[in-house]
Short mmCIF file of C-alpha atoms and ligand atoms in Angstrom, two decimals:
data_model
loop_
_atom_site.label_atom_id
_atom_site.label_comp_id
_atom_site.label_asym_id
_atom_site.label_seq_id
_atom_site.Cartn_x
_atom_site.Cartn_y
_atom_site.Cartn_z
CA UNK A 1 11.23 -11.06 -5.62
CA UNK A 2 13.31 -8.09 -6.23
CA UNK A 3 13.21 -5.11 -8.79
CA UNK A 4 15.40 -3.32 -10.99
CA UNK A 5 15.93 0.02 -10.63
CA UNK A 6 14.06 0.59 -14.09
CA UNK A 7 11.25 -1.58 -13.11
CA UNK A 8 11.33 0.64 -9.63
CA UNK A 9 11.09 3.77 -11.92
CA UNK A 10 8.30 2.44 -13.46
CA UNK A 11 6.28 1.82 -10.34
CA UNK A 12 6.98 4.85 -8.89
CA UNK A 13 5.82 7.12 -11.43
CA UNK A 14 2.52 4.66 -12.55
CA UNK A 15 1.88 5.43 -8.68
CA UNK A 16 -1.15 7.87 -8.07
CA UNK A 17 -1.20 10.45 -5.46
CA UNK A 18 -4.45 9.58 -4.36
CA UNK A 19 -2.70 5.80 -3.19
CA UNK A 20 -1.09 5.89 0.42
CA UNK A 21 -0.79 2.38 0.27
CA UNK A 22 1.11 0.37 -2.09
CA UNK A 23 2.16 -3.31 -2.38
CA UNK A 24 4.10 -4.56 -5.28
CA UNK A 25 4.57 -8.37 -5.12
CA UNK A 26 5.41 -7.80 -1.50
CA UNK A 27 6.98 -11.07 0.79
CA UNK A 28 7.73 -12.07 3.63
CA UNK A 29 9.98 -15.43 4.60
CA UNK A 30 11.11 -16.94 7.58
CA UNK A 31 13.83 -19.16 8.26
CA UNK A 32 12.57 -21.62 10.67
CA UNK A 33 14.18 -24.37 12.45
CA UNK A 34 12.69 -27.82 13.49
CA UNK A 35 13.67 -30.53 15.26
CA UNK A 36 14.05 -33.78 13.37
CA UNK A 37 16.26 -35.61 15.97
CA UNK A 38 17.70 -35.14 19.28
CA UNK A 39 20.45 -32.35 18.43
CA UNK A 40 19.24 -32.33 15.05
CA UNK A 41 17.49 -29.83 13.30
CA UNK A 42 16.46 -29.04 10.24
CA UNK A 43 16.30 -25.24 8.07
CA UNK A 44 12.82 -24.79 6.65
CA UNK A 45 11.47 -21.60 4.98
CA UNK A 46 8.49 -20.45 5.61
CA UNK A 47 6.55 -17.71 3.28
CA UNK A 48 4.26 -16.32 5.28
CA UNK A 49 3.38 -13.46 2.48
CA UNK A 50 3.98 -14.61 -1.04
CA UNK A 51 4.11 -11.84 -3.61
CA UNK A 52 1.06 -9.64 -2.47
CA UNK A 53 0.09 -6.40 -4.81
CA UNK A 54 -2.45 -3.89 -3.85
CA UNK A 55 -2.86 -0.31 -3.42
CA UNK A 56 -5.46 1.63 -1.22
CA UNK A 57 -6.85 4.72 -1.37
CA UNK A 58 -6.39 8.11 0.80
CA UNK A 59 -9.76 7.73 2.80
CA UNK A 60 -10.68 4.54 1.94
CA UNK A 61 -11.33 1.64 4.79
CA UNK A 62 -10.66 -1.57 3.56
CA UNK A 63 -10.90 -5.06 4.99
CA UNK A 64 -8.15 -7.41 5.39
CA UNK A 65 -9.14 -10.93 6.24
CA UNK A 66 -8.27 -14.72 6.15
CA UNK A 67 -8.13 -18.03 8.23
CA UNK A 68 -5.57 -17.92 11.04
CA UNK A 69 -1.87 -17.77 9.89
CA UNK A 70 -2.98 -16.25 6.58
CA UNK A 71 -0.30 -13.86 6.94
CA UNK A 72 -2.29 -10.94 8.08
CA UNK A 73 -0.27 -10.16 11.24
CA UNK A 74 2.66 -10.08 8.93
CA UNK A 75 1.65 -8.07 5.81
CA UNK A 76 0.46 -5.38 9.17
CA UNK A 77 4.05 -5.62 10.77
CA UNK A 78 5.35 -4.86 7.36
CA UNK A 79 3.62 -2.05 6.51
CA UNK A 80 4.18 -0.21 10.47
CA UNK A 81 8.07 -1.26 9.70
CA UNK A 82 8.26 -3.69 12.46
CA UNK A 83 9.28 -6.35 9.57
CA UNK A 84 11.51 -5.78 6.94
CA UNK A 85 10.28 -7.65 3.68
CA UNK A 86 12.40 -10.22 1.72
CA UNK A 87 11.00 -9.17 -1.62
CA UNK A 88 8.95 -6.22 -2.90
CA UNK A 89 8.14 -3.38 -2.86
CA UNK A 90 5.86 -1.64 -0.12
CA UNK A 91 5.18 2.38 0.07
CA UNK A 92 2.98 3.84 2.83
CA UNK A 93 2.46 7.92 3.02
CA UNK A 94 5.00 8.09 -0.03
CA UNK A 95 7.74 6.21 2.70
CA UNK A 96 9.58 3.20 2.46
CA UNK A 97 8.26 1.62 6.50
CA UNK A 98 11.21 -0.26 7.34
CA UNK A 99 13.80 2.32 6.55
CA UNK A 100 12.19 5.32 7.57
CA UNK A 101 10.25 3.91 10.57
CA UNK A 102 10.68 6.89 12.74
CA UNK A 103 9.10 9.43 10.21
CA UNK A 104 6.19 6.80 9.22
CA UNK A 105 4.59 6.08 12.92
CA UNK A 106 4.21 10.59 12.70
CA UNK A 107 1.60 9.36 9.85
CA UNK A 108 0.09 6.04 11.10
CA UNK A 109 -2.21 4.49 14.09
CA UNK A 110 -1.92 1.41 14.79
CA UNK A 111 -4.28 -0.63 17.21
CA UNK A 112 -3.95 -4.12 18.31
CA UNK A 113 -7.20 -5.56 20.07
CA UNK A 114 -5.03 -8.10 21.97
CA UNK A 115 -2.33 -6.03 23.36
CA UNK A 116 -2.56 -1.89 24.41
CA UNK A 117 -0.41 0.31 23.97
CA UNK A 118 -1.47 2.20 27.03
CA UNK A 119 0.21 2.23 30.65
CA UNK A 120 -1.17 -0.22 32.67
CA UNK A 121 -0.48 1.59 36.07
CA UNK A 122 -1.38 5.37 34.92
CA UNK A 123 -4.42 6.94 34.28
CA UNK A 124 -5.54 7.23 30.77
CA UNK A 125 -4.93 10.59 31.05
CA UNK A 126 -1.66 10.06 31.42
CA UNK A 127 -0.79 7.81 29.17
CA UNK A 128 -1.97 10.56 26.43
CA UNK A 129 0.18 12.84 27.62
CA UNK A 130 3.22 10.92 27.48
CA UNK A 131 1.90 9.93 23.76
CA UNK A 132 1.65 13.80 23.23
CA UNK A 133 5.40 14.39 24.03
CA UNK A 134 6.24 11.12 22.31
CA UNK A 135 4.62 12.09 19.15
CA UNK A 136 5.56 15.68 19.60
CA UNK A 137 2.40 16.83 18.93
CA UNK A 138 1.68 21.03 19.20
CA UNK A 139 -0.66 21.78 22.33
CA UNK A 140 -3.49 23.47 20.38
CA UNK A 141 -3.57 20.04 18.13
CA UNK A 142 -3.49 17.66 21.08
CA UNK A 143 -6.18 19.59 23.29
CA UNK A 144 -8.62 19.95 19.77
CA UNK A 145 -7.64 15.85 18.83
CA UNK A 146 -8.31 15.04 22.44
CA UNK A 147 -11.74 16.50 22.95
CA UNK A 148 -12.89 15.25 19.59
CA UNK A 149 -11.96 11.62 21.13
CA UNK A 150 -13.36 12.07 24.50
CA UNK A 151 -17.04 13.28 22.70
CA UNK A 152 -16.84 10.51 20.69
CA UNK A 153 -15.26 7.62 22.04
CA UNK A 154 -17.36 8.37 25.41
CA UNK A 155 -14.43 8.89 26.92
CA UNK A 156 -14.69 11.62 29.47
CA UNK A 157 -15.67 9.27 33.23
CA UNK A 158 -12.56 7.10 31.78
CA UNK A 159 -9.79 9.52 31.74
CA UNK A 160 -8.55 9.53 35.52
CA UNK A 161 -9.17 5.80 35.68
CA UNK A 162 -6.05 3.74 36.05
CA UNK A 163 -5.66 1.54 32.85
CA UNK A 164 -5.71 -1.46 34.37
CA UNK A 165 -8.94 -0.89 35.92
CA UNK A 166 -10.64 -0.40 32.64
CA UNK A 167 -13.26 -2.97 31.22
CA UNK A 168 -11.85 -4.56 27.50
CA UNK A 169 -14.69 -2.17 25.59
CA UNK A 170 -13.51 1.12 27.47
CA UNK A 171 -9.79 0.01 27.18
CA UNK A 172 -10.48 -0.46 23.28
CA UNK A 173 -11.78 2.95 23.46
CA UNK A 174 -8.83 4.19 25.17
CA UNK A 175 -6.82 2.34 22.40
CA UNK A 176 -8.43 3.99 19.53
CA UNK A 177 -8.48 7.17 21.18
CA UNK A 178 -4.34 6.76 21.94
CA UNK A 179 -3.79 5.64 18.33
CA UNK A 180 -5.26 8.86 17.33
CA UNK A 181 -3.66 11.80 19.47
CA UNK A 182 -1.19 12.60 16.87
CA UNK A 183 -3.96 12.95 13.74
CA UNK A 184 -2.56 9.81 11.65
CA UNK A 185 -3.38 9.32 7.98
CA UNK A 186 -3.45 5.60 8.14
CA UNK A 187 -4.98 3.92 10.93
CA UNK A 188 -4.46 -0.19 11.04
CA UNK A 189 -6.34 -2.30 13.26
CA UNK A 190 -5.81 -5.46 14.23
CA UNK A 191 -8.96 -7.19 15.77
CA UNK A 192 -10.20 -4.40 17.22
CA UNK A 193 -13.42 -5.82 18.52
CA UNK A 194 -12.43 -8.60 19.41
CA UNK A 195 -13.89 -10.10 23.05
CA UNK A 196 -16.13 -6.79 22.91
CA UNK A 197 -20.12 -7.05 23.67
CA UNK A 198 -22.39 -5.99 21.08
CA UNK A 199 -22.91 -2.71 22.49
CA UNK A 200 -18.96 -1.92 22.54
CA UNK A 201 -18.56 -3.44 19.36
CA UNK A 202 -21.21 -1.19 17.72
CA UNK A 203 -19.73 1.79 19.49
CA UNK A 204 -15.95 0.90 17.64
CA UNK A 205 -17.79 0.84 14.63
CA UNK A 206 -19.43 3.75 14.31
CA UNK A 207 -16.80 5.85 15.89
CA UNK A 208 -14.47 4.36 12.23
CA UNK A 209 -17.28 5.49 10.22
CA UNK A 210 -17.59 9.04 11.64
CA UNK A 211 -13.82 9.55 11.66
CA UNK A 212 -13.53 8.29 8.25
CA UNK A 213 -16.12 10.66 7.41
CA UNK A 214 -14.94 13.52 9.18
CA UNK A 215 -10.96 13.22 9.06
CA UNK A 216 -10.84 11.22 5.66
CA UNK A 217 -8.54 8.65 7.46
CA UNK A 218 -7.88 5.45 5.73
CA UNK A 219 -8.59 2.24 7.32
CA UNK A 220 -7.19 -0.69 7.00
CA UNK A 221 -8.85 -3.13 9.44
CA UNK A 222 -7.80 -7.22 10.03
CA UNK A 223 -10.86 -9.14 12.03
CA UNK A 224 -12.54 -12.04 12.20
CA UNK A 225 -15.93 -10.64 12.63
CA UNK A 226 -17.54 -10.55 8.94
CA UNK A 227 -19.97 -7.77 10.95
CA UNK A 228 -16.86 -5.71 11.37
CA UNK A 229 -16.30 -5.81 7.55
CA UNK A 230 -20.29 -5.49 6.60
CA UNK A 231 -20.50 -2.58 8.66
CA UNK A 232 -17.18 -0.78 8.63
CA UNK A 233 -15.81 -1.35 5.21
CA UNK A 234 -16.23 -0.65 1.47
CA UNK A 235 -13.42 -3.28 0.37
CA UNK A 236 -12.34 -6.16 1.84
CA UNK A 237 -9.10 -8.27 0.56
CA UNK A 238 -9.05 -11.83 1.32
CA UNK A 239 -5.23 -13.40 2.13
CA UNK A 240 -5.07 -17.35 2.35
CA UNK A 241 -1.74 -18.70 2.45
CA UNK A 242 0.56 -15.51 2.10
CA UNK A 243 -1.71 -14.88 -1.34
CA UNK A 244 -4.69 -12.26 -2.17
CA UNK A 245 -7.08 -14.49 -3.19
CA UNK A 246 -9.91 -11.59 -3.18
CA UNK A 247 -10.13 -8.22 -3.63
CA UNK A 248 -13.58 -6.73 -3.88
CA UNK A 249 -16.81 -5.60 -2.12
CA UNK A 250 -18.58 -8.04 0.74
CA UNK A 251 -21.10 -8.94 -1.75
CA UNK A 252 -18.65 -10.23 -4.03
CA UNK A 253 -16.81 -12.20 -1.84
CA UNK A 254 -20.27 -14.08 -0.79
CA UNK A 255 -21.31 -14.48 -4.21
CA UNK A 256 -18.18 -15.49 -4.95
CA UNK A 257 -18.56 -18.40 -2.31
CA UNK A 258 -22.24 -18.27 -2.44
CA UNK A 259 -22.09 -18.45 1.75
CA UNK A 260 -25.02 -17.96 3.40
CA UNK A 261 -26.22 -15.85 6.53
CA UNK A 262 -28.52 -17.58 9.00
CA UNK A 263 -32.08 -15.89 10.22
CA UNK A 264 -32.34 -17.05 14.27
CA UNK A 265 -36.18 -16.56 14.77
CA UNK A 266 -37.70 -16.83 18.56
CA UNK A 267 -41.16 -17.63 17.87
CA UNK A 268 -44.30 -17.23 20.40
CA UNK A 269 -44.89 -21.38 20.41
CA UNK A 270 -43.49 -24.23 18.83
CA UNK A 271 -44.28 -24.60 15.27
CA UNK A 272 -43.60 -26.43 12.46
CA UNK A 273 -40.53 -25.42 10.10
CA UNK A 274 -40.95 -21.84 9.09
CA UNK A 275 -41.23 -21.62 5.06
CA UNK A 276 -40.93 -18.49 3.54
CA UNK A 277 -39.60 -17.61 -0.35
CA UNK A 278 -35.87 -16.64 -0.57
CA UNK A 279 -34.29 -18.70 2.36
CA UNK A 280 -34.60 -22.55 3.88
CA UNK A 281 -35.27 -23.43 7.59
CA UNK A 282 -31.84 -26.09 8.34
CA UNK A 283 -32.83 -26.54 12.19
CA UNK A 284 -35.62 -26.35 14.61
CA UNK A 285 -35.25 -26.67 18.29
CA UNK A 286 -38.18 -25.86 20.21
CA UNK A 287 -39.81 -22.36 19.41
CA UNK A 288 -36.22 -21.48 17.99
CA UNK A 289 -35.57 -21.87 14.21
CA UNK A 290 -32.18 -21.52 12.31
CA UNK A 291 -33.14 -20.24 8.21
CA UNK A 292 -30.04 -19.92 5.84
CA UNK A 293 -30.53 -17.13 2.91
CA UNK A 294 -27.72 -16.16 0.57
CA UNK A 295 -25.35 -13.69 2.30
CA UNK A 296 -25.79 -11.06 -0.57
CA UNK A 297 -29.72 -11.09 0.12
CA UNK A 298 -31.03 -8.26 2.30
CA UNK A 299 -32.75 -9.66 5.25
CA UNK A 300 -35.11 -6.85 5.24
CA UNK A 301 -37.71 -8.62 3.17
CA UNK A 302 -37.96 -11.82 4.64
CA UNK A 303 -37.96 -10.65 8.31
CA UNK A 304 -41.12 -8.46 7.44
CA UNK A 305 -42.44 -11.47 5.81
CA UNK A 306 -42.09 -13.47 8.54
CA UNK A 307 -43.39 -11.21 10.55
CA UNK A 308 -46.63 -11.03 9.02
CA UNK A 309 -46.84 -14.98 8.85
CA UNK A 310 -45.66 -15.71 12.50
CA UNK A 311 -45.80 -15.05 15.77
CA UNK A 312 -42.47 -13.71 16.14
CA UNK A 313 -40.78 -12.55 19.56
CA UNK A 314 -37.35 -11.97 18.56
CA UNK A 315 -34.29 -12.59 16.04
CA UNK A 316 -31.30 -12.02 15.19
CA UNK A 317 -28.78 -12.76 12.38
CA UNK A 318 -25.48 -14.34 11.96
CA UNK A 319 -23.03 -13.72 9.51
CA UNK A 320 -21.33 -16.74 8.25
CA UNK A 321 -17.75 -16.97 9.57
CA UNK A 322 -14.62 -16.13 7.23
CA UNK A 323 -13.27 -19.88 7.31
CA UNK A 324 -16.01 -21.06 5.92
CA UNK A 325 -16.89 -18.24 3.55
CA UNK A 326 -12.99 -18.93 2.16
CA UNK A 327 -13.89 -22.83 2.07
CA UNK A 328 -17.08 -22.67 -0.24
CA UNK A 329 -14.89 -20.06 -2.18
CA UNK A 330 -12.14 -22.71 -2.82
CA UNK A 331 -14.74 -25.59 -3.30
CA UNK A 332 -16.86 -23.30 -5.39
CA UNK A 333 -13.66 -23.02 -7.82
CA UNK A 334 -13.00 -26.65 -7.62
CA UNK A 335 -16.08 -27.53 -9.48
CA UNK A 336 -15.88 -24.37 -11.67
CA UNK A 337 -12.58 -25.92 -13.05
CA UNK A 338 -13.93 -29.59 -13.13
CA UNK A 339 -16.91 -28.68 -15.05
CA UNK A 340 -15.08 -26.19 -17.27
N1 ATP B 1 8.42 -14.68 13.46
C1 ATP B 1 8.03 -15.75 12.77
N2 ATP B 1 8.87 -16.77 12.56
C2 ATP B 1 8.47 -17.84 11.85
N3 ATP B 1 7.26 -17.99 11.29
C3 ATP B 1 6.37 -17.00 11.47
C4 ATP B 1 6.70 -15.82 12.22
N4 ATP B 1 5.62 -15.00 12.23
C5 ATP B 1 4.66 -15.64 11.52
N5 ATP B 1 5.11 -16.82 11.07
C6 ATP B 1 4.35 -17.79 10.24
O1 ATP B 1 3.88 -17.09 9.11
C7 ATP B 1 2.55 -17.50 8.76
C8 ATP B 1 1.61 -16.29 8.77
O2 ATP B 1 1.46 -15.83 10.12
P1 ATP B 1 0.62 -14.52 10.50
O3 ATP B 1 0.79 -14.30 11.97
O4 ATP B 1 1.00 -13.41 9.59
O5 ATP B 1 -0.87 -14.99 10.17
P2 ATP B 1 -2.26 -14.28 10.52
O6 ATP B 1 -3.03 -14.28 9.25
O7 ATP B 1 -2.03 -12.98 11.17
O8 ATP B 1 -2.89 -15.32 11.53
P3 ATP B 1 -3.87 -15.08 12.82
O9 ATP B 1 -5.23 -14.80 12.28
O10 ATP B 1 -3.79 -16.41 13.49
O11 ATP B 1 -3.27 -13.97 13.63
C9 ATP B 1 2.19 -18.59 9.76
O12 ATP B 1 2.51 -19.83 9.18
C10 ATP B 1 3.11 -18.31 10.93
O13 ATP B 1 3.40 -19.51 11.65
#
């Protein structure tokens, strides 16, 4: 999709200042080759984003999810310049990323759980000095960016530690803490907690919620880990085959699909099934019992209810996982539009 210049016009000024973000039918297509024969091949296209629209909000931290090759990855390379869209529009920071690349990563972060940006051989230390000069970033800025990082990020036994040395939570650390040095606006993240232990992963978390507090940064976050989302985000847009198929709060997305969470209880002995208002025991093994409750629920109440009824010695809780959330969402509209 392309636009007139009068239909550009139009975009532009219905744009608010308060969006750093903007996505106007945005898409992406590949030209892919296959192999049909020996020396034969044949020219597919494949759309990986199909006409995506959405703005964001200075300071807001939004979710960006969807079942593998969704076309996450690609709306993210897009919108850091690394891809140049086929059709669309795209603004980020009031700049158009592919053609002015160079002046958009001065405004952006990006982070990438699977791949760092940091030298492998050199100190952390290091490596944020050579992102200091890369960036250009004034002295004064750097050392006041630097020791916010290091008191946050728990950063300060890591700094003379050779990258490569680093454990995945403290090199996600170092990550976030490199993605920073030069004060972005935008910060994306791709997976950023992913292979982390709890501990780390709670750490990540609350790190984006004080420096969206602090900094105003907007977030825009891709993961896999609805906890991520619960915990980090106010928004979350749903992608499923190149198209926004939600755009919304977390509880509106489970509603939407009416998924469920699942209550793990430990108990003291083996009992029978637990049975408690609000929620339905769906396995018992031993003294360990699985009870789903609808995702949108608080588990507050039925945890002290439990508690009172049972001898409880631990549990936890398990968000559902986004596949499936997105398949009761499509089934869920299915019979909406067979009974309507
Ligand atoms: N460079 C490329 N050439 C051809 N096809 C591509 C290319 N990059 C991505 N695709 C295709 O585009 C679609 C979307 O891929 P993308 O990597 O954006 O998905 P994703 O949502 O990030 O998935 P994941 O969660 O697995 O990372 C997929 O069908 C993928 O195979």
């Amino acid at each position: 999709m392309s636009f007139r210049t009068d239909e550009r016009k139009e975009l532009v000024e219905s744009e608010s200042g308060d969006d750093v973000i903007v996505l106007e039918g945005l898409e992406k297509e590949f030209a892919v080759r296959r192999k049909t024969a020996f020396l034969r091949y044949e020219k597919r296209a494949v759309r990986a984003v199909d006409g995506i629209s959405f703005r964001v909000r200075r300071g807001e931290m939004v979710g960006y999810i969807g079942p593998n090759g969704a076309g996450k990855s690609t709306t993210i390379k897009m919108l850091t310049g690394i891809l140049t869209p086929t059709g669309g529009r795209l603004r980020v920071a009031g700049l158009d990323p592919a053609r002015q690349r160079l002046a958009l990563t001065r405004r952006i972060g990006v982070v990438f759980g699977q791949r760092t940006t940091l030298w492998w051989d050199l100190p952390l230390i290091d490596s944020y000095r050579l992102m200091r000069h890369l960036y250009d970033v004034p002295l004064a800025r750097y050392r006041e960016t630097l020791d916010r990082c290091v008191e946050q990020l728990e950063l300060a036994d890591l700094l003379h530690v050779p990258v490569r040395q680093l454990s995945l939570g403290q090199r996600m650390r170092g990550d976030i803490g490199a993605a920073l040095l030069h004060s972005p606006e935008v910060l994306y993240l791709d997976e950023p907690t992913i292979g982390l232990d709890v501990f780390s992963k709670a750490r990540v978390r609350e790190f984006l919620r004080a420096l969206n507090a602090e900094q105003g940064t907007t977030v825009l976050l891709t993961t896999h880990d609805l906890t991520d989302i619960e915990q980090v985000c106010t928004r979350v847009m749903v992608i499923d085959h190149g198209r926004l198929v939600h755009d919304g709060d977390l509880a509106g997305l489970h509603a939407l699909g009416e998924s469920e969470r699942m209550l793990v209880l430990d108990l003291e002995r083996e009992l029978p099934a637990v049975s408690v208002p609000g929620a339905r025991t769906v396995r018992v093994e031993g003294p360990r019992q699985w009870l789903a409750f609808p995702a949108g629920a608080s588990a507050a109440p039925l945890v002290a209810r439990i508690a009172a009824d049972y001898p409880l010695a631990d549990l936890s809780v398990r968000e559902p996982d986004i596949e499936s959330v997105i398949a009761r969402m499509y089934a869920r509209g299915r019979s909406a539009a067979v009974t309507s």
